[in-house]
Coordinates of C-alpha atoms and ligand atoms in Angstrom, one line a residue:
X188 CA -57.5 252.0 207.8
X189 CA -61.1 252.2 209.0
X190 CA -63.1 254.7 207.0
X191 CA -66.7 255.7 206.7
X192 CA -68.4 257.3 203.7
X193 CA -71.4 259.5 204.3
X194 CA -73.8 259.6 201.3
X195 CA -74.0 256.6 198.9
X196 CA -75.0 258.3 195.6
X197 CA -72.7 258.3 192.5
X198 CA -69.9 259.8 194.4
X199 CA -70.2 258.1 197.8
X200 CA -71.0 254.6 196.6
X201 CA -68.1 254.7 194.2
X202 CA -65.7 256.2 196.8
X203 CA -66.7 253.6 199.4
X204 CA -66.2 250.7 197.1
X205 CA -62.9 252.1 195.8
X206 CA -61.5 252.8 199.2
X207 CA -62.3 249.2 200.1
X208 CA -60.6 248.1 196.9
X209 CA -57.5 249.9 198.2
X210 CA -57.6 247.6 201.2
X211 CA -59.4 249.8 203.8
X212 CA -62.3 248.7 206.0
X213 CA -65.2 250.8 204.9
X214 CA -68.7 251.5 206.2
X215 CA -71.0 253.5 204.0
X216 CA -74.1 255.3 205.3
X217 CA -77.1 256.8 203.5
X218 CA -80.4 258.0 204.8
X219 CA -82.2 256.1 202.0
X220 CA -82.8 252.6 203.5
X221 CA -83.7 251.1 200.1
X222 CA -80.4 252.3 198.6
X223 CA -78.5 250.9 201.6
X224 CA -80.2 247.5 201.2
X225 CA -79.4 247.3 197.5
X226 CA -75.8 248.2 198.0
X227 CA -75.5 245.8 200.9
X228 CA -76.8 243.0 198.6
X229 CA -74.1 243.9 196.0
X230 CA -76.4 245.9 193.6
X231 CA -75.5 249.3 192.4
X232 CA -78.6 251.6 192.3
X233 CA -77.5 253.3 189.1
X234 CA -75.5 252.4 186.0
X235 CA -71.8 252.7 186.4
X236 CA -69.5 250.4 184.4
X237 CA -67.3 248.2 186.6
X238 CA -68.7 249.4 189.9
X239 CA -70.8 246.3 190.7
X240 CA -67.7 244.1 190.4
X241 CA -65.7 246.3 192.8
X242 CA -68.6 246.5 195.2
X243 CA -69.3 242.8 195.3
X244 CA -65.6 241.8 195.5
X245 CA -65.2 244.0 198.6
X246 CA -68.4 243.0 200.3
X247 CA -67.4 239.4 200.0
X248 CA -64.0 240.2 201.3
X249 CA -65.7 241.7 204.4
X250 CA -64.1 245.1 203.8
X251 CA -67.3 246.9 202.9
X252 CA -70.7 247.3 204.4
X253 CA -73.5 249.8 204.5
X254 CA -75.8 251.1 207.2
X255 CA -78.4 253.8 207.9
X256 CA -77.2 254.3 211.5
X257 CA -75.0 257.2 212.4
X258 CA -74.1 255.7 215.8
X259 CA -72.5 252.8 214.0
X260 CA -70.6 255.3 211.8
X261 CA -69.4 257.3 214.8
X262 CA -68.0 254.3 216.5
X263 CA -66.6 252.4 213.5
X264 CA -63.8 254.8 212.4
X265 CA -62.1 258.1 213.1
X266 CA -62.0 259.2 209.4
X267 CA -65.2 260.1 207.7
X268 CA -65.6 261.0 204.0
X269 CA -68.6 263.3 203.2
X270 CA -70.1 262.7 199.8
X271 CA -73.7 263.8 199.9
X272 CA -75.4 265.7 197.1
X273 CA -75.4 269.5 196.6
X274 CA -78.2 270.0 194.0
X275 CA -79.2 273.4 192.7
X276 CA -81.8 275.1 194.9
X277 CA -85.4 275.1 193.5
X278 CA -85.8 278.8 193.4
X279 CA -82.3 280.1 192.9
X280 CA -79.0 279.3 191.1
X281 CA -77.3 278.6 194.5
X282 CA -76.2 275.2 195.6
X283 CA -78.3 273.6 198.3
X284 CA -75.8 272.5 201.0
X285 CA -78.5 271.4 203.4
X286 CA -77.6 267.7 203.0
X287 CA -74.0 268.5 203.9
X288 CA -75.1 270.4 206.9
X289 CA -77.5 267.6 208.0
X290 CA -74.8 265.0 207.7
X291 CA -72.4 267.1 209.9
X292 CA -75.2 267.8 212.4
X293 CA -76.1 264.1 212.6
X294 CA -72.5 262.8 213.0
X295 CA -70.6 265.4 215.0
X296 CA -72.3 265.1 218.4
X297 CA -71.9 261.3 218.3
X298 CA -68.1 261.5 217.8
X299 CA -65.8 260.7 220.8
X300 CA -62.0 261.3 220.7
X301 CA -60.1 262.6 217.7
X302 CA -61.9 262.5 214.3
X303 CA -61.3 263.8 210.8
X304 CA -64.2 264.7 208.4
X305 CA -63.1 264.9 204.8
X306 CA -65.6 266.7 202.5
X307 CA -65.7 265.5 198.9
X308 CA -69.0 267.1 197.8
X309 CA -68.9 270.1 195.4
X310 CA -69.7 273.1 197.6
X311 CA -69.7 276.9 197.3
X312 CA -66.4 278.5 198.5
X313 CA -66.6 279.2 202.2
X314 CA -68.7 276.2 203.0
X315 CA -65.8 274.4 204.8
X316 CA -65.2 277.4 207.0
X317 CA -68.9 277.6 207.9
X318 CA -69.0 273.9 208.6
X319 CA -66.0 274.1 210.9
X320 CA -67.8 276.7 213.0
X321 CA -70.8 274.4 213.1
X322 CA -68.6 271.4 214.1
X323 CA -67.0 273.4 216.9
X324 CA -70.4 274.1 218.4
X325 CA -71.7 270.5 218.0
X326 CA -68.6 268.5 219.0
X327 CA -68.8 266.7 222.3
X328 CA -66.7 268.2 225.1
X329 CA -63.2 266.7 225.1
X330 CA -63.5 265.5 221.5
X331 CA -61.6 267.0 218.5
X332 CA -63.2 267.0 215.1
X333 CA -61.0 268.3 212.2
X334 CA -62.3 269.2 208.8
X335 CA -60.5 268.9 205.4
X336 CA -61.8 269.3 201.9
X337 CA -60.8 266.8 199.2
X338 CA -62.8 267.5 196.0
X339 CA -63.8 264.7 193.7
X340 CA -63.3 265.0 190.0
X341 CA -64.8 261.7 188.9
X342 CA -66.7 261.5 185.6
X343 CA -69.8 259.4 185.4
X344 CA -69.1 256.3 183.3
X345 CA -65.5 256.4 184.4
X346 CA -66.1 256.7 188.1
X347 CA -64.0 253.7 189.3
X348 CA -61.1 254.5 187.0
X349 CA -61.2 258.2 188.0
X350 CA -61.3 257.3 191.7
X351 CA -58.5 254.7 191.7
X352 CA -56.3 256.4 189.1
X353 CA -57.0 260.2 189.5
X354 CA -55.0 262.7 187.6
X355 CA -54.5 264.7 190.8
X356 CA -55.5 264.7 194.4
X357 CA -56.4 268.0 196.0
X358 CA -56.6 268.6 199.8
X359 CA -57.7 271.7 201.5
X360 CA -57.1 272.1 205.2
X361 CA -57.8 274.7 207.9
X362 CA -55.5 277.6 207.1
X363 CA -55.2 278.4 210.8
X364 CA -54.0 274.9 211.6
X365 CA -50.3 274.3 210.8
X366 CA -50.0 270.9 212.4
X367 CA -50.4 269.0 209.1
X368 CA -52.3 266.2 210.9
X369 CA -55.2 266.0 208.5
X370 CA -52.7 265.9 205.6
X371 CA -50.9 263.0 207.1
X372 CA -54.2 261.0 207.5
X373 CA -55.3 261.7 204.0
X374 CA -51.9 260.8 202.6
X375 CA -52.2 257.5 204.4
X376 CA -55.7 256.9 203.0
X377 CA -54.4 257.5 199.5
X378 CA -50.9 256.0 200.0
X379 CA -51.3 253.4 197.2
X380 CA -52.4 256.1 194.7
X381 CA -49.8 258.6 195.8
X382 CA -47.1 256.0 195.4
X383 CA -47.8 256.0 191.7
X384 CA -46.7 259.6 191.5
X385 CA -50.1 261.3 191.3
X386 CA -49.7 265.0 192.0
X387 CA -50.9 265.8 195.6
X388 CA -51.9 269.5 195.9
X389 CA -52.1 270.7 199.5
X390 CA -53.8 273.9 200.1
X391 CA -56.4 275.7 202.2
X392 CA -60.2 275.1 202.4
X393 CA -61.2 277.9 200.1
X394 CA -58.7 277.1 197.3
X395 CA -59.7 273.4 197.4
X396 CA -63.4 274.3 197.1
X397 CA -62.7 276.6 194.2
X398 CA -60.5 274.1 192.4
X399 CA -63.5 271.9 191.9
X400 CA -66.0 274.6 190.7
X401 CA -63.4 276.3 188.5
X402 CA -62.5 273.0 186.9
X403 CA -66.1 272.4 186.0
X404 CA -66.5 276.0 184.9
X405 CA -63.6 275.6 182.6
X406 CA -64.9 272.4 181.1
X407 CA -68.3 274.0 180.6
X408 CA -66.7 277.0 178.9
X409 CA -64.7 274.8 176.6
X410 CA -67.8 273.0 175.4
X411 CA -69.8 276.2 175.0
X412 CA -66.9 277.8 173.2
X413 CA -66.9 275.1 170.5
X414 CA -70.7 275.3 170.4
X415 CA -70.5 279.0 169.8
X416 CA -68.1 278.3 166.9
X417 CA -70.7 275.8 165.8
X418 CA -73.3 278.5 165.6
X419 CA -71.0 280.5 163.3
X420 CA -70.2 277.4 161.3
X421 CA -73.9 276.8 160.7
X422 CA -74.3 280.3 159.3
X423 CA -71.3 280.3 157.0
X424 CA -71.4 276.6 155.9
X425 CA -68.2 275.7 157.7
X426 CA -67.5 272.4 159.5
X427 CA -67.1 272.7 163.3
X428 CA -65.6 269.2 163.7
X429 CA -62.8 270.0 161.3
X430 CA -62.3 273.3 163.1
X431 CA -62.1 271.5 166.5
X432 CA -59.6 269.1 165.1
X433 CA -57.5 271.9 163.7
X434 CA -57.5 274.1 166.8
X435 CA -57.2 271.0 169.0
X436 CA -53.7 270.2 167.6
X437 CA -52.5 273.3 169.4
X438 CA -51.4 271.8 172.6
X439 CA -52.3 274.9 174.5
X440 CA -55.9 274.3 173.4
X441 CA -56.1 270.4 173.2
X442 CA -58.8 268.5 171.4
X443 CA -60.6 267.0 174.4
X444 CA -64.0 268.6 175.4
X445 CA -64.2 270.2 172.0
X446 CA -67.0 268.0 170.7
X447 CA -69.8 270.3 169.4
X448 CA -73.4 269.2 169.5
X449 CA -76.2 269.2 172.0
X450 CA -74.0 270.6 174.7
X451 CA -73.5 269.7 178.4
X452 CA -75.9 268.4 180.9
X453 CA -75.9 266.0 183.9
X454 CA -75.8 266.5 187.6
X455 CA -72.6 268.6 187.7
X456 CA -71.6 271.1 185.0
X457 CA -75.0 272.9 184.7
X458 CA -75.6 273.3 188.4
X459 CA -72.0 273.9 189.3
X460 CA -71.6 276.9 186.9
X461 CA -74.9 278.3 188.3
X462 CA -73.8 277.7 191.9
X463 CA -70.5 279.4 191.1
X464 CA -72.4 282.5 189.7
X465 CA -74.6 282.6 192.8
X466 CA -71.7 282.3 195.2
X467 CA -69.6 284.9 193.3
X468 CA -72.5 287.4 193.7
X469 CA -72.7 286.7 197.4
X470 CA -69.0 287.5 197.9
X471 CA -69.3 290.6 195.7
X472 CA -67.4 289.2 192.7
X473 CA -70.2 288.5 190.2
X474 CA -68.4 290.4 187.4
X475 CA -65.6 287.8 187.6
X476 CA -67.8 285.0 186.4
X477 CA -70.3 287.0 184.4
X478 CA -69.2 285.0 181.3
X479 CA -70.6 281.9 182.8
X480 CA -74.1 283.2 182.1
X481 CA -73.1 283.3 178.4
X482 CA -71.7 279.8 178.7
X483 CA -75.0 278.6 180.1
X484 CA -76.9 280.5 177.5
X485 CA -74.9 279.1 174.5
X486 CA -75.5 275.7 176.0
X487 CA -79.2 276.0 176.4
X488 CA -79.5 277.5 172.9
X489 CA -78.1 274.3 171.4
X490 CA -81.2 272.5 172.6
X491 CA -83.6 274.9 170.9
X492 CA -81.3 274.8 167.8
X493 CA -81.7 271.0 167.7
X494 CA -85.5 271.3 167.9
X495 CA -85.4 273.8 165.0
X496 CA -83.1 271.6 163.0
X497 CA -85.4 268.7 163.4
X498 CA -88.4 271.0 162.3
X499 CA -86.4 272.0 159.2
X500 CA -85.5 268.4 158.5
X501 CA -89.2 267.5 158.7
X502 CA -90.2 270.3 156.2
X503 CA -90.8 273.1 158.7
X504 CA -93.0 271.6 161.3
X505 CA -93.0 268.6 163.6
X506 CA -96.7 268.6 164.4
X507 CA -98.0 265.1 163.9
X508 CA -94.6 263.8 162.9
X509 CA -93.3 260.5 164.3
X510 CA -89.8 261.1 165.7
X511 CA -87.5 258.5 167.1
X512 CA -85.1 259.9 169.6
X513 CA -82.1 257.7 170.2
X514 CA -80.5 258.4 173.5
X515 CA -81.9 260.0 176.7
X516 CA -79.0 259.9 179.1
X517 CA -76.9 263.1 179.4
X518 CA -74.0 261.2 178.0
X519 CA -73.1 257.6 177.0
X520 CA -72.3 255.0 179.6
X521 CA -74.7 256.6 182.1
X522 CA -78.3 256.2 183.0
X523 CA -78.3 259.7 184.4
X524 CA -81.0 262.0 182.9
X525 CA -80.5 265.0 185.2
X526 CA -80.6 268.1 183.0
X527 CA -80.1 265.8 180.0
X528 CA -80.0 267.7 176.6
X529 CA -81.3 264.6 174.9
X530 CA -84.4 264.2 177.0
X531 CA -85.0 268.0 177.1
X532 CA -85.1 268.0 173.3
X533 CA -87.4 265.0 173.2
X534 CA -89.7 266.9 175.6
X535 CA -89.6 270.0 173.5
X536 CA -90.4 268.1 170.3
X537 CA -93.4 266.5 172.1
X538 CA -94.6 270.0 173.2
X539 CA -94.5 271.1 169.5
X540 CA -96.9 268.3 168.7
X541 CA -94.5 265.5 167.5
X542 CA -95.1 261.9 168.4
X543 CA -91.9 261.1 170.2
X544 CA -90.5 257.6 170.9
X545 CA -87.4 257.4 172.9
X546 CA -84.9 254.6 173.2
X547 CA -81.9 254.6 175.5
X548 CA -79.9 251.4 176.4
X549 CA -79.7 252.3 180.1
X550 CA -81.7 255.4 181.0
X551 CA -85.3 254.3 180.2
X552 CA -86.5 253.9 183.8
X553 CA -85.1 257.3 184.8
X554 CA -86.4 259.0 181.7
X555 CA -89.9 257.6 182.1
X556 CA -90.0 258.9 185.6
X557 CA -89.0 262.4 184.5
X558 CA -90.9 262.6 181.2
X559 CA -93.8 260.1 181.5
X560 CA -95.7 261.6 178.5
X561 CA -93.1 260.3 176.0
X562 CA -93.3 256.8 174.5
X563 CA -90.4 254.5 175.2
X564 CA -89.1 251.7 173.0
X565 CA -87.2 248.5 174.0
X566 CA -84.6 248.9 171.1
X567 CA -83.6 251.0 168.2
X568 CA -85.7 249.2 165.7
X569 CA -88.9 249.6 167.8
X570 CA -88.2 253.3 168.3
X571 CA -87.6 253.8 164.6
X572 CA -90.6 251.9 163.4
X573 CA -92.8 254.2 161.2
X574 CA -90.5 257.2 162.1
X575 CA -90.6 260.2 159.8
X576 CA -87.3 261.2 161.3
X577 CA -84.6 259.7 163.6
X578 CA -82.5 261.8 165.9
X579 CA -79.3 260.7 167.6
X580 CA -79.2 262.6 170.9
X581 CA -76.6 260.7 173.0
X582 CA -73.6 259.1 171.3
X583 CA -74.0 255.6 172.7
X584 CA -71.7 253.2 170.8
X585 CA -74.6 251.2 169.5
X586 CA -76.0 254.3 167.7
X587 CA -72.6 255.4 166.4
X588 CA -72.1 252.0 164.9
X589 CA -75.6 251.3 163.6
X590 CA -75.9 251.0 159.8
X591 CA -78.5 252.8 157.6
X592 CA -79.6 249.4 156.3
X593 CA -80.8 248.3 159.8
X594 CA -83.3 251.0 159.8
X595 CA -84.2 251.6 156.1
X596 CA -87.1 249.1 156.1
X597 CA -88.7 250.2 159.3
X598 CA -88.7 254.0 159.0
X599 CA -91.4 255.9 157.1
X600 CA -88.9 258.4 155.8
X601 CA -85.1 258.3 155.7
X602 CA -84.3 261.4 157.6
X603 CA -81.6 261.4 160.3
X604 CA -80.6 264.3 162.5
X605 CA -77.2 263.9 164.3
X606 CA -77.2 265.9 167.6
X607 CA -73.7 264.7 168.5
X608 CA -72.0 264.8 165.1
X609 CA -71.1 261.1 165.8
X610 CA -72.4 259.4 162.6
X611 CA -70.6 259.1 159.3
X612 CA -72.5 261.4 157.1
X613 CA -71.2 259.9 153.9
X614 CA -72.4 256.4 154.8
X615 CA -75.9 257.7 155.6
X616 CA -76.2 259.9 152.6
X617 CA -75.0 257.3 150.2
X618 CA -77.6 254.9 151.6
X619 CA -80.2 257.4 150.5
X620 CA -80.8 259.2 153.9
X621 CA -81.2 262.9 154.3
X622 CA -78.5 263.6 156.9
X623 CA -78.5 266.7 159.1
X624 CA -76.2 267.7 161.9
X625 CA -75.8 270.6 164.4
X626 CA -72.7 272.5 163.6
X627 CA -72.6 272.9 159.9
X628 CA -71.7 270.6 157.0
X629 CA -70.1 267.3 157.8
X630 CA -67.4 266.6 155.3
X631 CA -66.3 263.1 156.5
X632 CA -65.4 260.6 153.8
X633 CA -64.9 263.3 151.2
X634 CA -68.4 264.7 151.4
X635 CA -68.1 268.3 150.2
X636 CA -70.5 270.9 151.5
X637 CA -71.4 273.9 149.4
X638 CA -68.4 276.2 149.3
X639 CA -70.6 279.2 148.6
X640 CA -70.9 281.1 151.9
X641 CA -74.4 282.2 152.9
X642 CA -72.8 285.1 154.7
X643 CA -69.8 287.0 153.3
X644 CA -66.7 286.7 155.5
X645 CA -66.5 290.5 155.8
X646 CA -69.9 290.4 157.5
X647 CA -68.3 288.5 160.3
X648 CA -65.4 290.9 160.5
X649 CA -62.1 290.1 158.8
X650 CA -59.0 289.8 160.9
Ligands
UDX706 C1 -68.1 266.3 185.1 C2 -66.6 266.6 185.2 O1 -66.0 266.1 183.9 C3 -66.1 265.8 186.3 O2 -64.7 266.1 186.5 C4 -66.8 266.3 187.6 O3 -66.3 265.6 188.7 C5 -68.3 266.1 187.4 O4 -68.8 266.8 186.3 P1 -69.7 264.3 184.2 O5 -70.9 265.2 184.7 O6 -69.7 262.9 184.6 O7 -68.4 265.0 184.8 O8 -69.6 264.4 182.7 P2 -68.6 264.9 181.5 O9 -67.9 263.7 181.0 O10 -67.8 266.0 182.0 O11 -69.6 265.5 180.5 C6 -70.5 266.5 180.8 C7 -71.4 266.9 179.6 O12 -70.7 267.6 178.6 C8 -72.1 265.7 179.0 O13 -73.5 266.1 178.7 C9 -71.4 265.6 177.7 O14 -72.2 265.0 176.6 C10 -71.0 267.0 177.4 N1 -69.8 267.2 176.5 C11 -68.6 266.7 176.9 C12 -69.9 267.8 175.3 O15 -71.0 268.2 174.9 N2 -68.8 267.9 174.5 C13 -67.6 267.5 174.9 O16 -66.6 267.7 174.1 C14 -67.5 266.8 176.1

């Protein structure tokens, strides 16, 4: 099939390359000419494992190209995916859907004949219905432009895998249109994936829009739940990792997304829960998602707790202290620093007077752009040279697997603070380091924390 993909960021570039990988002829469009030139030359403008291979393979096979020209898009295909960004508005929690609207405004008047626009961006519920109105006004006389919503659930770092092997496909169509034509087209696009037995959930626009934001709200809630337990564990000297393992064995709960630590960041979860709260208020249902404010608050508190933990580890104050921060990306296998807990903590430590040196294997360029006042090192050793304390803020494999001996001779003091509970405490302690972690004692390798509770159990309420 011939397809176009509008917007070539994380979502759009991955989708375009993966649709070509499925054998379709794909034209991607972005308003950023530099990004288009990079993609066209086979370069991915961000770090995403495996994507460059898929991109290059399909450009060479003549199944994939990129442009900045909407006229080309309009004449190239009759099926257009919409994958532009919907960031948080500057002065409100609401999502900014102006890029989605601009794309529709630019494309629709140019379309001739029958076309289908398939939205993939994460949007507030009701957006598709509003866009359909817009499309009906803008469409050229005699042309039919349908709209469907097919939310994307890809995780950064696993974008190719999640696109080609999704755990479900969701399609929302116009509830007033019973023809099923959009559904047939989308089923054809994803034929190869659907043939593997992937669940295909067909619904209306509003439900499809809500599936995406509620999935992200659930994931954010799960992380904040374990981080709330982490706060309790810290007070009573319990171990939140063991707690997560124990409750995670209950299949109704599940162990995934129960890793306590610095909490969630990135371009999706934080802005999506805020956008959801804003939209719920607009439709008069703010009470229904009032808990998301608490989810957000628990999450943001982890960052302050990390700064406080570092202060404690440094004897009560970080003023004038050299701190090495390992990790700046919001999670490993990504160079994305949008709302990154790691970088946020590094910035807060600097504001408290610490001398902060950051190292991240992939996110240095983006970090420097966002926090130019921090120092950036080329590797772990350089970051840790003369450090009074080392902090692991993103669980990149190279930090998880580093040994205390590698750093022992370069640091000024052997203090390590584990913001992701990803290091083996016993190994570090037995090598003479003072090891601290968010979320209470770490008992790996037989390490026993004090069993004397700082707060009596009855103070927490027995039941
Ligand atoms: C998320 C959703 O997972 C994805 O389905 C959606 O399409 C986009 O948003 P992503 O932003 O790539 O994907 O990251 P994700 O892997 O979900 O992690 C989000 C954040 O939560 C990261 O900062 C991560 O470090 C944190 N996290 C994750 C935890 O703190 N604990 C966990 O147990 C899991």
